[in-house]
Amino acid sequence: MSTQRVDPARTRSTLMSVARFLLPKIAQCIFVVWATYTVAFLLIHALPGDPVLAALSLKGGDATSTDPAQLEALRARYGMSGPLWEQYISNFLALFRGDLGTSIATGQPVTDMVGRAFPLTAAVAVFALVVGFVSALAFTVWAYVARPAWVRNVVTQIPPLGIAIPAFLSGIVLISVFAFGLGWFPASGTNGFVSVVLPGITLALPTGAIFFQVFSAAVFDAGASPFVFTANAKGLAQRTVVVRHVLRNALLPSITIIGLQIGYLAGGTAVVETVFSRDGIGRLTVDAVLARDVNVVMGVVIVVATVYAVVTLIVDALYGVIDPRTRTRLTGRKAVSA
Amino acid sequence: MTRTLGRSARRAAVPLTAALAVVSLAGCASGAESAATPGADVAQDIVFALKEDVVCLDPQQTSVTTSLNVGRQLTDSLLDQDPDTGEIVPWLAESWDVADDLTSYSFTLQDGVTFSDGTPLTSEVVAANFDAIIEMGAAASLANGYLAGYAGTEVTSDSEFTVLFAEPNVQFLQGATTMSLGLLSAETVAGAAEDRCQSLVGTGPFVLESYVPNDAVTIVKRDGYDWASELRGHQGEAYLDTVTFPIIAEASVRTGGLQSGEYDVIQDVPYIDEARFAGDDYILYAKANPGVPNSFVVNTTKGVLGDEAVRQAISKSLDRDEINVITGSVSGKAPAGVLTSSTPGYLDLGDTLAFDPEGAADLLEGAGWTLGSDGIYEKDGQKLTVTVTAFYAQDVLEAAQIQLKNAGIDLQIKMVAAGDFFGAVASGDYELLGAGLTRTDPDALRTLLSVDSAARWGIVDDPELEALLQEQAQTADVAERQKLVDQIQEIVGERAYVMPTLETVQLHGSRAGVEGITFDSAARVHLYDAMVTSD
């Protein structure tokens, strides 16, 4: 019942140290987004060819007009006239209003297009992440407890297949079997959870394989460490040893890898979305690149970079919460000793 | 006369296509009025898988086949054209009159036509449509091409109007049959070009229900539709209640989905899968794109292509039958003219375009080229090398590359994105272009080759040809114009300004229980007569 007295000075100092820990990371996060934007802008504008003409040909087919006066008028309309630095600055400032410009190919606001596609990609990515994580965990435990050694070796050889088989192929196989053969899931479209399953599994294969590599390395490391030896010597049940000592120690590196995986998934959905004919960020990007729709490409780059930077920030922060050693750095020695 | 030629050419294709249960290529004169009836107790709903996103639904703006296959169901045109004979017949306009100098076209609209928002079709709306197309400029380049020299529409009454041109415009009448000049409601044409891409209101037999980019388009039957052209198989409302067009980019998913029953109809059956769907369980629909077939279009100001002997040698070294077998549809045939066999006014140039390796060698040797040790001709230390710039049909180019290599000609293939292709066209920076031009009128050759054309691909300095191209564009008399068009085709073929490689065939497939899909004169799909006969 006795409410612990909060020392205001200590709270303030804790806040200060949290800020000292987080502020540079937030600054770093913003820098990453800005740098990505700048590099992407320069790269896109360094490419030869005329983006307006390219986008026009998407609609015009063999009748695409090459009349310079008409092209100039369209260029002005899509904010692509004037010197490069002017475009750079005005487009960058527009970002802070949440304005990503207008797609040259479709004439739609890029914000709308990305907003439409993003949740669809996120659904597949989250599904893939969860399935990949859980199955990698399952395989790791299986490999750890498997006896004799040759069974363990076989088990550890299975997950890497997930990354060895191209997503294109595994996607087609899944469609043939589960959509066309058994009819359990749709082969295409974005209608509800069922449409997420097959593309999600396709992406979960490489995701899970990477998780497994990190997990298993950490688990086998932990398994060979003195504290597990001690636990075993104390006669603790195998399950207790695995769950309480081995897995817990293996989780930390996998948190780091989640950040990378999300970065990969945000950009890596293009193939899966094409095979499964799903609308999403990946498909949007492919279409935009083919059409040289620079405004959409820039919009996607910004959104993906932001997601990646924010996830990295969260992972960094989580690290401090999970690992007492980094927490020392986070809040100062006093907080730990308290 | 040419018409007869075209028809006999098509007749020659009948045994081949019939064996494959291919409808439509042969014209299928009785096909439209087939005995089939919509199945009782069967839902008249179909799923028609498209190969790519439509991007823009507005048929006045887009000229991409996929978009037009949807747009055709939503919009009607002033006139219609018989794909077999090229004859122009009434549609929304019940009658029309062309001035002898081809600068004014008067129309009288049918009574009682309304847009799906309930507003009537009037002369004012037609005028607003044409004015808006001019306004859109490059965003509606094909429609603008049909309206070249547009000087305004004079409204005489609610149902009568005259379209005026500053200079003779021979292609307008034919253009008025295409959906590029299809009519949209006053509200739609008043909107911004971008908005029209997403949503539009027309007079067509179907109404747009929804369009989710990169996902699907859904259209539903228009209640009370009663103004189909006489070329359609029936009158009144469409048979189908709804058509869903999911966008399925991956070809193997489309074919697999047709086999598993997930899709009733699929667009663009890959040619290599044609045999899979040849049985009784499926119907294949094939139609050669009208216009200029997939060809090499030359820039005579670049490289060695100014030399007519070289151009002719290249043309003679192409074995078009073999290219067709390797890369074409079973339902298609090798091009035998500089227009496709499905284009009105087509002239068979079989002799000029025949595979003739000896002739090619003679021509080159006569022009001072000698065969080098590497098997490639050379002259004055210069290799006989030409580069072709293209953005699709790489397989066709590769087949041609092998054939030309055998003939001692080195063909370099430069595959680029569509935008860069048109960038090359704009700057004139190419030797050969590898592409086709879909148009339903022989005026396609003027579009392609005339000095005046806004969409000029071939760069040739030939006053005789130029004069003929201009003259045919100003000749109203059909027989007279045909003579000119025949001369043009002969010149273009003989002087090898255009070297056809393949007639591209639109190949669609459906399950056997879905019937009645037809093509319009531009090889775009009509679903008005389509029906579900059984599950």
Coordinates of C-alpha atoms in Angstrom, one line a residue, chain A:
Chain A
M1 CA 0.0 0.0 0.0
S2 CA 2.8 2.3 0.8
T3 CA 3.3 4.4 -2.3
Q4 CA 6.9 4.6 -3.1
R5 CA 8.1 8.2 -2.8
V6 CA 9.2 9.4 -6.2
D7 CA 12.3 11.5 -6.0
P8 CA 11.7 14.4 -8.5
A9 CA 15.4 15.0 -8.9
R10 CA 16.0 11.4 -9.8
T11 CA 13.0 11.4 -12.2
R12 CA 14.4 14.5 -13.9
S13 CA 17.8 13.0 -14.2
T14 CA 16.3 9.8 -15.6
L15 CA 14.4 11.8 -18.1
M16 CA 17.5 13.7 -19.0
S17 CA 19.5 10.5 -19.5
V18 CA 16.7 9.0 -21.6
A19 CA 16.7 12.2 -23.7
R20 CA 20.5 12.1 -23.9
F21 CA 20.1 8.5 -25.1
L22 CA 17.2 9.1 -27.5
L23 CA 17.8 12.6 -29.0
P24 CA 20.9 11.7 -31.0
K25 CA 19.1 8.6 -32.2
I26 CA 16.1 10.7 -33.3
A27 CA 18.4 13.1 -35.0
Q28 CA 20.1 10.2 -36.7
C29 CA 16.7 8.9 -37.8
I30 CA 15.8 12.3 -39.4
F31 CA 19.3 12.4 -41.0
V32 CA 18.8 9.0 -42.6
V33 CA 15.4 10.1 -44.1
W34 CA 16.9 13.3 -45.4
A35 CA 20.0 11.6 -46.8
T36 CA 17.9 8.9 -48.5
Y37 CA 15.7 11.6 -50.0
T38 CA 18.7 13.5 -51.3
V39 CA 20.5 10.6 -52.7
A40 CA 17.4 9.2 -54.4
F41 CA 16.6 12.6 -55.8
L42 CA 20.1 13.0 -57.3
L43 CA 20.1 9.4 -58.7
I44 CA 16.7 9.7 -60.3
H45 CA 17.6 13.0 -61.9
A46 CA 20.9 11.7 -63.1
L47 CA 19.2 9.0 -65.1
P48 CA 19.0 9.8 -68.8
G49 CA 15.6 10.1 -70.5
D50 CA 12.6 12.2 -70.0
P51 CA 10.3 11.2 -67.1
V52 CA 7.3 13.1 -68.5
L53 CA 7.7 11.3 -71.8
A54 CA 8.1 8.0 -70.1
A55 CA 5.0 8.4 -68.0
L56 CA 3.1 9.6 -71.0
S57 CA 4.0 6.5 -72.9
L58 CA 2.3 4.4 -70.2
K59 CA -1.0 5.9 -71.3
G60 CA -0.3 6.8 -74.9
G61 CA 1.1 3.4 -76.1
D62 CA 2.1 3.6 -79.7
A63 CA 0.4 7.0 -80.1
T64 CA 2.6 8.7 -77.5
S65 CA 3.1 12.3 -78.6
T66 CA 6.7 13.7 -78.8
D67 CA 5.7 17.3 -79.4
P68 CA 8.2 19.4 -77.4
A69 CA 5.7 22.2 -76.6
Q70 CA 3.1 19.8 -75.2
L71 CA 5.7 18.0 -73.2
E72 CA 6.9 21.3 -71.7
A73 CA 3.3 22.1 -70.7
L74 CA 3.0 18.8 -68.9
R75 CA 6.4 19.2 -67.2
A76 CA 5.3 22.5 -65.7
R77 CA 2.0 20.9 -64.5
Y78 CA 3.8 18.2 -62.6
G79 CA 6.3 20.5 -60.9
M80 CA 9.2 19.3 -63.0
S81 CA 10.2 22.5 -64.7
G82 CA 12.8 24.9 -63.5
P83 CA 16.3 24.3 -62.3
L84 CA 17.0 21.1 -60.3
W85 CA 17.8 22.8 -57.0
E86 CA 14.5 24.6 -57.1
Q87 CA 12.6 21.4 -57.6
Y88 CA 14.7 19.8 -54.9
I89 CA 13.9 22.5 -52.3
S90 CA 10.3 23.0 -53.1
N91 CA 9.6 19.2 -53.2
F92 CA 11.5 18.7 -49.9
L93 CA 9.6 21.5 -48.2
A94 CA 6.3 20.0 -49.4
L95 CA 7.2 16.8 -47.5
F96 CA 6.6 18.7 -44.3
R97 CA 3.0 19.4 -45.4
G98 CA 2.6 15.7 -46.1
D99 CA 2.6 16.5 -49.8
L100 CA 4.5 13.9 -51.9
G101 CA 3.5 15.6 -55.2
T102 CA 1.4 14.2 -58.0
S103 CA 2.0 11.0 -60.0
I104 CA 2.9 11.9 -63.6
A105 CA 1.5 8.6 -64.9
T106 CA -1.8 8.6 -63.1
G107 CA -2.3 12.2 -62.1
Q108 CA -3.2 11.0 -58.6
P109 CA -1.7 12.6 -55.4
V110 CA 1.2 10.3 -54.4
T111 CA 0.1 10.5 -50.8
D112 CA -3.2 8.8 -51.8
M113 CA -1.4 6.1 -53.8
V114 CA 1.0 5.3 -51.1
G115 CA -1.7 5.5 -48.4
R116 CA -3.8 3.0 -50.4
A117 CA -0.9 0.6 -51.0
F118 CA 0.8 0.8 -47.6
P119 CA -1.6 -1.1 -45.4
L120 CA -1.8 -3.9 -48.0
T121 CA 1.9 -4.4 -48.0
A122 CA 2.1 -4.0 -44.2
A123 CA -0.5 -6.8 -43.8
V124 CA 1.7 -9.2 -45.8
A125 CA 4.9 -8.0 -44.2
V126 CA 3.6 -8.4 -40.6
F127 CA 2.2 -11.9 -41.4
A128 CA 5.5 -12.9 -42.9
L129 CA 7.4 -11.5 -40.0
V130 CA 5.2 -13.4 -37.4
V131 CA 5.2 -16.7 -39.4
G132 CA 8.9 -16.4 -40.1
F133 CA 9.7 -15.7 -36.5
V134 CA 7.6 -18.4 -35.0
S135 CA 8.7 -21.1 -37.5
A136 CA 12.4 -20.1 -37.1
L137 CA 11.9 -20.4 -33.3
A138 CA 10.3 -23.8 -33.8
F139 CA 13.1 -25.1 -36.0
T140 CA 15.7 -23.8 -33.7
V141 CA 14.3 -25.6 -30.7
W142 CA 13.9 -28.7 -32.8
A143 CA 17.4 -28.5 -34.0
Y144 CA 18.7 -27.9 -30.4
V145 CA 16.9 -30.9 -28.9
A146 CA 17.2 -33.2 -31.9
R147 CA 19.3 -36.4 -31.4
P148 CA 21.4 -37.9 -32.8
A149 CA 23.7 -35.5 -34.4
W150 CA 22.9 -36.4 -38.0
V151 CA 19.2 -35.6 -37.4
R152 CA 20.2 -32.3 -36.0
N153 CA 22.4 -31.6 -39.0
V154 CA 19.5 -32.4 -41.4
V155 CA 17.1 -30.1 -39.4
T156 CA 19.6 -27.2 -39.5
Q157 CA 19.9 -27.6 -43.3
I158 CA 16.2 -27.2 -44.0
P159 CA 15.5 -23.5 -43.2
P160 CA 18.3 -22.1 -45.5
L161 CA 16.2 -23.5 -48.3
G162 CA 13.8 -20.7 -47.7
I163 CA 16.3 -18.2 -48.9
A164 CA 17.8 -20.4 -51.6
I165 CA 14.4 -20.7 -53.4
P166 CA 13.5 -17.5 -55.2
A167 CA 10.2 -16.0 -54.0
F168 CA 9.0 -16.0 -57.5
L169 CA 9.2 -19.8 -57.8
S170 CA 7.8 -20.5 -54.3
G171 CA 5.0 -18.1 -55.0
I172 CA 4.0 -19.9 -58.2
V173 CA 4.2 -23.3 -56.5
L174 CA 2.0 -22.1 -53.6
I175 CA -0.5 -20.7 -56.1
S176 CA -0.5 -23.9 -58.2
V177 CA -1.1 -26.1 -55.1
F178 CA -3.2 -24.1 -52.7
A179 CA -5.1 -21.8 -55.0
F180 CA -5.6 -23.7 -58.3
G181 CA -5.2 -27.2 -56.9
L182 CA -7.0 -27.2 -53.6
G183 CA -8.8 -23.9 -53.9
W184 CA -8.2 -23.0 -50.3
F185 CA -6.9 -19.5 -51.0
P186 CA -7.3 -17.0 -53.8
A187 CA -4.5 -16.7 -56.3
S188 CA -4.7 -12.9 -56.4
G189 CA -6.3 -9.8 -55.0
T190 CA -6.4 -8.1 -51.7
N191 CA -9.7 -9.3 -50.2
G192 CA -9.3 -10.0 -46.5
F193 CA -7.1 -12.2 -44.5
V194 CA -7.2 -15.2 -46.9
S195 CA -5.5 -13.2 -49.6
V196 CA -2.7 -12.4 -47.2
V197 CA -1.8 -16.1 -46.4
L198 CA -0.1 -17.3 -49.6
P199 CA 2.0 -14.2 -50.3
G200 CA 2.7 -14.0 -46.5
I201 CA 4.1 -17.5 -46.5
T202 CA 6.1 -16.8 -49.7
L203 CA 7.8 -13.9 -47.9
A204 CA 8.0 -15.8 -44.6
L205 CA 10.4 -18.4 -46.2
P206 CA 13.4 -16.0 -46.7
T207 CA 12.4 -14.1 -43.5
G208 CA 12.3 -17.2 -41.4
A209 CA 15.5 -18.5 -42.9
I210 CA 17.4 -15.4 -41.8
F211 CA 15.8 -15.5 -38.4
F212 CA 16.8 -19.1 -38.1
Q213 CA 20.5 -18.3 -38.9
V214 CA 20.6 -15.7 -36.2
F215 CA 18.6 -17.8 -33.6
S216 CA 20.4 -21.0 -34.1
A217 CA 23.8 -19.4 -33.9
A218 CA 22.8 -17.7 -30.6
V219 CA 21.1 -20.7 -29.2
F220 CA 24.0 -23.1 -29.9
D221 CA 26.3 -20.5 -28.5
A222 CA 24.2 -20.2 -25.3
G223 CA 23.9 -24.0 -25.2
A224 CA 27.6 -24.4 -25.0
S225 CA 28.0 -21.7 -22.3
P226 CA 28.9 -22.4 -18.6
F227 CA 25.5 -21.4 -17.2
V228 CA 23.7 -23.9 -19.3
F229 CA 26.3 -26.5 -18.3
T230 CA 25.6 -25.6 -14.7
A231 CA 21.8 -25.8 -15.2
N232 CA 22.1 -29.2 -16.8
A233 CA 24.4 -30.3 -14.1
K234 CA 21.8 -29.2 -11.5
G235 CA 19.5 -31.7 -13.2
L236 CA 16.9 -29.1 -14.5
A237 CA 14.5 -30.5 -17.0
Q238 CA 15.6 -30.1 -20.6
R239 CA 12.5 -27.9 -21.4
T240 CA 13.3 -25.5 -18.5
V241 CA 16.9 -25.2 -19.6
V242 CA 15.8 -24.5 -23.2
V243 CA 13.1 -21.9 -22.4
R244 CA 14.6 -20.2 -19.4
H245 CA 18.3 -20.2 -20.2
V246 CA 18.9 -20.8 -23.9
L247 CA 16.1 -19.0 -25.7
R248 CA 16.1 -16.0 -23.5
N249 CA 19.7 -15.4 -24.3
A250 CA 19.2 -16.0 -27.9
L251 CA 16.4 -13.4 -28.2
L252 CA 18.5 -10.3 -28.1
P253 CA 20.2 -10.7 -31.5
S254 CA 16.9 -11.5 -33.1
I255 CA 15.5 -8.2 -32.0
T256 CA 18.2 -6.5 -34.0
I257 CA 17.5 -8.6 -37.0
I258 CA 13.8 -7.6 -36.9
G259 CA 14.8 -4.0 -37.8
L260 CA 16.7 -5.3 -40.9
Q261 CA 13.9 -7.7 -41.8
I262 CA 11.3 -4.9 -41.8
G263 CA 13.6 -2.9 -44.1
Y264 CA 13.9 -5.9 -46.4
L265 CA 10.1 -6.6 -46.3
A266 CA 9.2 -3.0 -47.1
G267 CA 11.2 -3.1 -50.3
G268 CA 11.2 -6.8 -50.9
T269 CA 7.5 -7.3 -51.6
A270 CA 7.7 -6.3 -55.3
V271 CA 8.1 -9.9 -56.6
V272 CA 5.5 -11.3 -54.3
E273 CA 3.0 -8.6 -55.1
T274 CA 3.6 -9.1 -58.8
V275 CA 3.2 -12.9 -58.6
F276 CA 0.1 -12.6 -56.5
S277 CA -1.2 -9.6 -58.4
R278 CA -1.6 -7.7 -55.1
D279 CA -1.7 -3.9 -54.9
G280 CA 1.0 -2.7 -52.6
I281 CA 4.2 -0.7 -52.2
G282 CA 6.3 -3.1 -54.1
R283 CA 4.0 -3.2 -57.1
L284 CA 3.6 0.5 -56.9
T285 CA 7.4 0.9 -57.0
V286 CA 7.8 -1.5 -60.0
D287 CA 5.2 0.3 -62.0
A288 CA 6.6 3.7 -61.1
V289 CA 10.1 2.7 -62.0
L290 CA 9.0 1.3 -65.3
A291 CA 7.1 4.4 -66.1
R292 CA 9.9 6.6 -64.8
D293 CA 7.2 8.2 -62.5
V294 CA 9.8 10.0 -60.4
N295 CA 7.3 11.6 -58.0
V296 CA 5.9 8.2 -57.0
V297 CA 9.4 6.7 -56.7
M298 CA 10.4 9.6 -54.5
G299 CA 7.3 9.2 -52.4
V300 CA 7.9 5.4 -51.9
V301 CA 11.5 6.0 -51.1
I302 CA 10.6 8.5 -48.4
V303 CA 7.9 6.4 -46.8
V304 CA 10.1 3.2 -46.8
A305 CA 13.1 5.2 -45.4
T306 CA 10.9 6.6 -42.7
V307 CA 9.5 3.2 -41.7
Y308 CA 13.0 1.8 -41.7
A309 CA 14.4 4.7 -39.6
V310 CA 11.6 4.6 -37.1
V311 CA 11.8 0.8 -36.7
T312 CA 15.5 1.1 -36.1
L313 CA 14.9 3.8 -33.5
I314 CA 12.3 1.6 -31.7
V315 CA 14.6 -1.4 -31.8
D316 CA 17.4 0.7 -30.4
A317 CA 15.2 1.8 -27.6
L318 CA 13.9 -1.7 -26.9
Y319 CA 17.5 -2.9 -26.7
G320 CA 17.9 -0.6 -23.7
V321 CA 14.8 -2.0 -22.1
I322 CA 15.7 -5.7 -22.7
D323 CA 19.4 -5.9 -22.1
P324 CA 20.5 -4.7 -18.6
R325 CA 24.0 -4.0 -19.9
T326 CA 22.8 -1.4 -22.4
R327 CA 20.3 -0.1 -19.8
T328 CA 23.3 0.9 -17.8
R329 CA 24.3 3.2 -20.6
L330 CA 20.8 4.4 -21.0
T331 CA 19.9 5.5 -17.5
G332 CA 23.2 5.7 -15.7
R333 CA 24.7 3.4 -13.1
K334 CA 22.6 4.8 -10.3
A335 CA 19.3 3.7 -11.8
V336 CA 20.5 0.2 -12.0
S337 CA 21.8 0.0 -8.5
A338 CA 18.6 1.5 -7.1

